[in-house]
Amino acid sequence: YSSARPTTNISGFVSEFILLGFPCDRDIQILLFVLFSFIYLLTLMGNASVIYAVWSSQKLHTPMYILLANFSFLEICYVSSDVPKMLTNIISQTKSISYTGCLLQFYFFFSMCAAEGLFLSVMSFDRFLAICRPLHYPTVMTYRLCARLMVFCWAGGFLWLLTPLTLISQVPFCGPNTIDHFLCDLAPLLALSCAPVPGITLICGIISSLIIFLTFLYILGTYFCVLSVVLQMPSGSGRHKAFSTCASHLAVVSLFYGSVMVMYVSPGSGDYPGIQKFVTLFYALATPFFNPLIYNFRNKDMKEELRKILNVYYCYVPDISVP
């Protein structure tokens, strides 16, 4: 897919980009298409099951599960902002995306990535109140506060990326239009500018790093307080219950921030397109796939509600225990 003669508009600027994606043999591309489509479908089903379980069960109408349902809806939007286009380009011969479509994909994908960090922070705050301030939890974490926190997460994520979007929209693209990636990521996109943009690159990098570090440090601080309280509990069963309550959220936090920091914080990580694609693919597709599995398998209430929805009860499971 040559970029020697990029498609330009009347003013001479690029009107579309070419997303190389995963250049390989046709048979492997078909295999990737089937694999990614299957994971995408399971991701939608898994997160939708969490939403339906919370919506259909009166028992789960609590701030913790309402936040979880919103998080699952965010994951559906998050994975749908880039995967359908990636799947289309895998089997397409042109692999093109319009200039406007590229900017919108960048904005929505990374806005929801920022919103995910905010949701994980709010969910850690909810766990902090439940474990460290159990007596005050019902009066502090009210439905009104829960609604405000959800609005804050959604609005905060989309407002945070407005400045990078505005800056990128002012960058001139008049030369090569081939992006060696499967989505419109910041670094490979700015690398195609026909004018030096070190200032825009620096500002966008600072904004992206701030949302990552601020939310991550807040989550670390929250769980440091939780850990100090849990270790002081006299009851072993109480400590086990507290750790069990936080385990799912910590696993999701580790998956998300681990992959994001490898991509955007590790020195030289962006110098290798193959590694860049793999890590981006992990937090863009694999993380939303694993999140509902983590919450469903480790949460007793969620497992019970999902069994009811699917009409799968313990009485249908053969008893293999040894008498």
C-alpha positions as a printed Julia matrix, in Angstrom:
323×3 Matrix{Float64}:
   0.0     0.0    0.0
   2.06    2.84  -1.31
   1.85    6.36   0.08
   3.77    7.93  -2.83
   0.59    9.46  -4.26
  -1.68   10.2   -1.34
  -5.28   11.21  -1.93
  -5.6    14.96  -1.41
  -8.4    17.47  -1.51
  -8.59   20.68  -3.54
  -6.36   22.57  -1.1
  -3.63   19.96  -1.47
  -4.0    18.41   1.97
  -4.54   14.73   2.65
  -8.22   13.76   2.59
  -7.75   10.15   3.73
  -5.21    7.9    5.42
  -4.16    4.3    4.85
  -4.13    2.11   7.96
  -1.68   -0.7    7.22
  -2.95   -2.77  10.13
  -1.41   -6.25   9.96
   0.32   -6.71   6.59
   0.69  -10.45   6.05
  -0.47  -13.28   3.81
  -4.15  -13.43   2.87
  -4.68  -16.68   4.76
  -3.29  -15.19   7.96
  -5.41  -12.08   7.49
  -8.53  -14.22   7.26
  -7.45  -16.09  10.39
  -6.92  -12.78  12.22
 -10.31  -11.55  11.03
 -12.05  -14.67  12.4
 -10.12  -14.55  15.69
 -10.65  -10.83  16.33
 -14.32  -11.06  15.31
 -14.85  -13.92  17.77
 -13.15  -12.01  20.61
 -15.11   -8.87  19.74
 -18.42  -10.78  19.81
 -17.57  -12.39  23.16
 -16.56   -8.98  24.53
 -19.93   -7.5   23.58
 -21.79  -10.46  25.03
 -19.76  -10.5   28.26
 -20.17   -6.81  29.0
 -23.82   -6.84  27.94
 -24.45   -9.71  30.37
 -23.06   -7.62  33.22
 -25.32   -4.71  32.29
 -28.38   -6.93  32.02
 -27.63   -8.69  35.31
 -27.4    -5.37  37.16
 -30.49   -3.97  35.43
 -32.66   -7.05  36.02
 -31.73   -7.76  39.65
 -33.01   -5.56  42.46
 -30.27   -7.02  44.64
 -27.61   -5.44  42.43
 -29.13   -1.95  42.45
 -26.3    -0.6   44.6
 -23.67    2.03  43.76
 -20.95   -0.61  43.37
 -22.85   -2.55  40.71
 -24.3     0.54  39.04
 -20.73    1.76  38.53
 -19.81   -1.68  37.23
 -22.7    -1.62  34.73
 -21.6     1.81  33.49
 -18.04    0.54  33.22
 -19.23   -2.41  31.13
 -21.19   -0.07  28.84
 -18.04    2.04  28.5
 -16.12   -1.09  27.51
 -18.66   -1.82  24.77
 -18.29    1.71  23.39
 -14.52    1.58  23.86
 -14.0    -1.64  21.9
 -16.5    -0.56  19.23
 -14.64    2.68  18.52
 -11.79    0.92  16.71
 -12.35   -2.84  16.3
 -15.09   -2.7   13.6
 -12.88   -0.48  11.44
  -9.9    -2.74  12.12
 -11.9    -5.8   11.04
 -13.08   -4.01   7.91
  -9.53   -3.05   6.96
  -8.21   -6.59   7.5
 -10.39   -7.94   4.68
 -10.36   -4.73   2.62
  -7.98   -4.01  -0.22
  -7.91   -0.24   0.25
  -7.57   -0.05   4.06
  -8.48    3.61   3.96
 -10.04    5.93   6.52
 -11.11    9.5    5.83
  -9.33   12.44   7.44
 -12.4    13.26   9.52
 -12.95    9.62  10.39
  -9.34    9.32  11.57
  -9.65   12.32  13.89
 -12.98   11.08  15.24
 -11.57    7.61  15.84
  -8.64    9.11  17.73
 -10.96   11.31  19.79
 -13.53    8.69  20.75
 -11.02    5.9   21.4
  -8.76    7.92  23.67
 -11.64    9.8   25.3
 -13.09    6.48  26.41
  -9.62    5.35  27.42
  -9.43    8.43  29.68
 -12.96    7.78  30.94
 -11.94    4.22  31.81
  -9.16    5.55  34.02
 -11.64    7.86  35.74
 -14.14    5.03  36.25
 -11.44    2.81  37.76
 -10.57    5.67  40.14
 -14.2     6.15  41.16
 -14.64    2.41  41.67
 -11.58    2.36  43.91
 -13.1     5.24  45.9
 -16.26    3.17  46.3
 -14.22    0.23  47.63
 -12.33    2.58  49.97
 -15.59    3.82  51.5
 -17.03    0.31  51.79
 -13.96   -1.07  53.62
 -12.45    1.9   55.45
 -15.67    3.79  56.26
 -18.35    1.07  56.38
 -20.61    2.92  58.82
 -20.58    6.09  56.7
 -20.88    4.28  53.36
 -24.72    4.42  53.04
 -24.82    8.14  53.84
 -21.81    9.11  51.69
 -22.18    6.88  48.62
 -25.77    7.8   47.84
 -27.46    7.31  44.48
 -27.15   11.05  43.86
 -23.39   11.01  44.45
 -23.11    7.86  42.34
 -24.92    9.61  39.46
 -22.67   12.64  39.75
 -19.55   10.49  39.71
 -20.75    8.7   36.58
 -21.39   12.02  34.83
 -17.96   13.2   35.94
 -16.3    10.11  34.43
 -18.12   10.32  31.1
 -17.81   14.08  30.71
 -14.25   14.19  32.06
 -12.99   11.66  29.55
 -14.44   13.45  26.55
 -13.5    16.95  27.75
  -9.93   15.86  28.51
  -9.25   14.98  24.85
 -10.76   18.14  23.36
  -7.45   20.01  23.48
  -5.42   17.26  21.73
  -8.17   16.93  19.1
  -8.15   20.68  18.45
  -4.36   20.75  18.17
  -4.2    17.75  15.84
  -6.89   19.24  13.6
  -4.54   22.18  12.97
  -1.64   19.96  11.88
  -1.05   20.04   8.09
  -1.0    16.66   6.33
   0.1    17.06   2.71
   2.6    14.25   2.1
   2.63   10.53   2.96
  -0.69    9.24   4.26
   0.2     5.68   5.33
  -0.13    4.94   9.06
   1.69    1.78  10.14
  -0.99    0.93  12.67
  -4.54   -0.43  12.85
  -5.95    2.79  14.35
  -5.23    6.5   14.3
  -2.82    6.69  17.21
  -1.18    9.95  18.19
   2.51    9.28  17.45
   2.19    7.64  13.99
  -0.39   10.26  12.99
   1.76   13.27  13.93
   4.75   11.61  12.22
   2.99   12.21   8.88
   2.81   15.97   9.35
   4.43   17.94   6.55
   5.66   20.52   9.08
   7.54   20.08  12.38
   5.1    19.94  15.3
   7.27   19.42  18.42
   5.07   21.76  20.49
   1.86   19.91  19.66
   3.54   16.56  20.26
   4.78   17.71  23.68
   1.42   19.16  24.76
  -0.52   16.09  23.65
   2.0    13.84  25.38
   1.72   15.8   28.63
  -2.08   15.72  28.55
  -2.09   11.97  27.89
   0.46   11.29  30.63
  -1.4    13.42  33.18
  -4.63   11.45  32.96
  -2.69    8.19  33.21
  -0.55    9.16  36.18
  -3.18   11.12  38.13
  -5.71    8.31  38.05
  -3.1     5.61  38.65
  -1.57    7.43  41.63
  -5.03    8.04  43.07
  -5.87    4.33  42.8
  -2.55    3.4   44.43
  -3.17    5.82  47.28
  -6.7     4.52  47.76
  -5.63    0.91  47.94
  -2.74    1.77  50.24
  -5.34    3.06  52.71
  -7.5    -0.01  52.11
  -4.56   -2.35  52.68
  -3.58   -0.64  55.93
  -7.15   -1.04  57.24
  -7.47   -4.65  56.07
  -4.21   -5.7   57.76
  -5.51   -4.31  61.06
  -8.67   -6.42  60.96
  -8.64   -8.98  63.79
 -10.77  -11.5   61.91
  -9.19  -13.65  59.21
 -12.55  -14.06  57.5
 -12.96  -10.29  57.45
  -9.59   -9.83  55.78
 -10.4   -12.53  53.24
 -13.74  -10.89  52.41
 -12.11   -7.47  52.01
  -9.36   -8.84  49.77
 -11.94  -10.76  47.78
 -13.99   -7.58  47.29
 -10.99   -5.7   45.89
  -9.34   -8.51  43.94
 -11.43   -8.15  40.78
 -10.94   -4.4   40.59
  -7.2    -4.71  41.2
  -6.91   -7.29  38.42
  -8.68   -4.96  35.97
  -6.51   -2.03  37.07
  -3.36   -4.12  36.54
  -4.42   -5.16  33.03
  -5.35   -1.66  31.93
  -2.52    0.4   33.42
   0.09   -2.27  32.8
  -0.53   -2.27  29.05
  -1.04    1.5   28.78
   2.17    2.32  30.63
   4.19   -0.17  28.59
   2.93    1.64  25.5
   3.15    5.3   26.48
   5.58    5.46  29.39
   8.32    2.92  28.62
  11.3     4.56  26.85
  11.53    3.59  23.2
   8.31    1.59  23.23
   6.95    3.56  20.31
  10.04    2.97  18.16
   8.98   -0.53  17.19
   5.7    -0.63  15.19
   5.22   -4.35  15.86
   5.39   -3.92  19.65
   3.28   -0.78  19.38
   0.53   -2.63  17.55
   0.62   -5.62  19.89
   0.38   -3.57  23.09
  -2.3    -1.31  21.66
  -4.23   -4.37  20.52
  -4.01   -5.77  24.04
  -5.57   -2.8   25.83
  -7.94   -2.07  22.93
  -9.34   -5.6   22.51
  -8.04   -8.03  25.13
  -8.64   -5.86  28.21
 -12.37   -5.25  27.49
 -12.64   -8.99  26.81
 -11.11  -10.06  30.13
 -12.83   -7.47  32.34
 -16.32   -9.05  32.42
 -14.74  -12.49  32.89
 -12.8   -11.23  35.9
 -15.81   -9.58  37.5
 -18.18  -12.48  36.74
 -15.93  -15.27  37.98
 -14.74  -13.56  41.15
 -18.02  -11.96  42.26
 -20.49  -14.27  43.97
 -23.52  -12.01  43.45
 -22.78  -11.59  39.76
 -22.37  -15.33  39.27
 -25.7   -16.0   40.97
 -27.55  -13.47  38.83
 -25.95  -14.72  35.62
 -26.94  -18.27  36.49
 -30.52  -17.11  36.89
 -30.44  -15.3   33.56
 -29.02  -18.29  31.73
 -31.18  -20.75  33.69
 -28.11  -22.57  34.88
 -28.55  -23.67  38.48
 -26.43  -25.7   40.81
 -28.92  -28.59  40.58
 -27.81  -29.16  36.97
 -24.17  -29.43  37.95
 -23.2   -33.03  38.84
 -21.96  -33.45  42.36
 -18.45  -34.85  42.11
 -17.52  -34.34  45.73
 -16.03  -37.31  47.56
 -18.28  -38.58  50.41
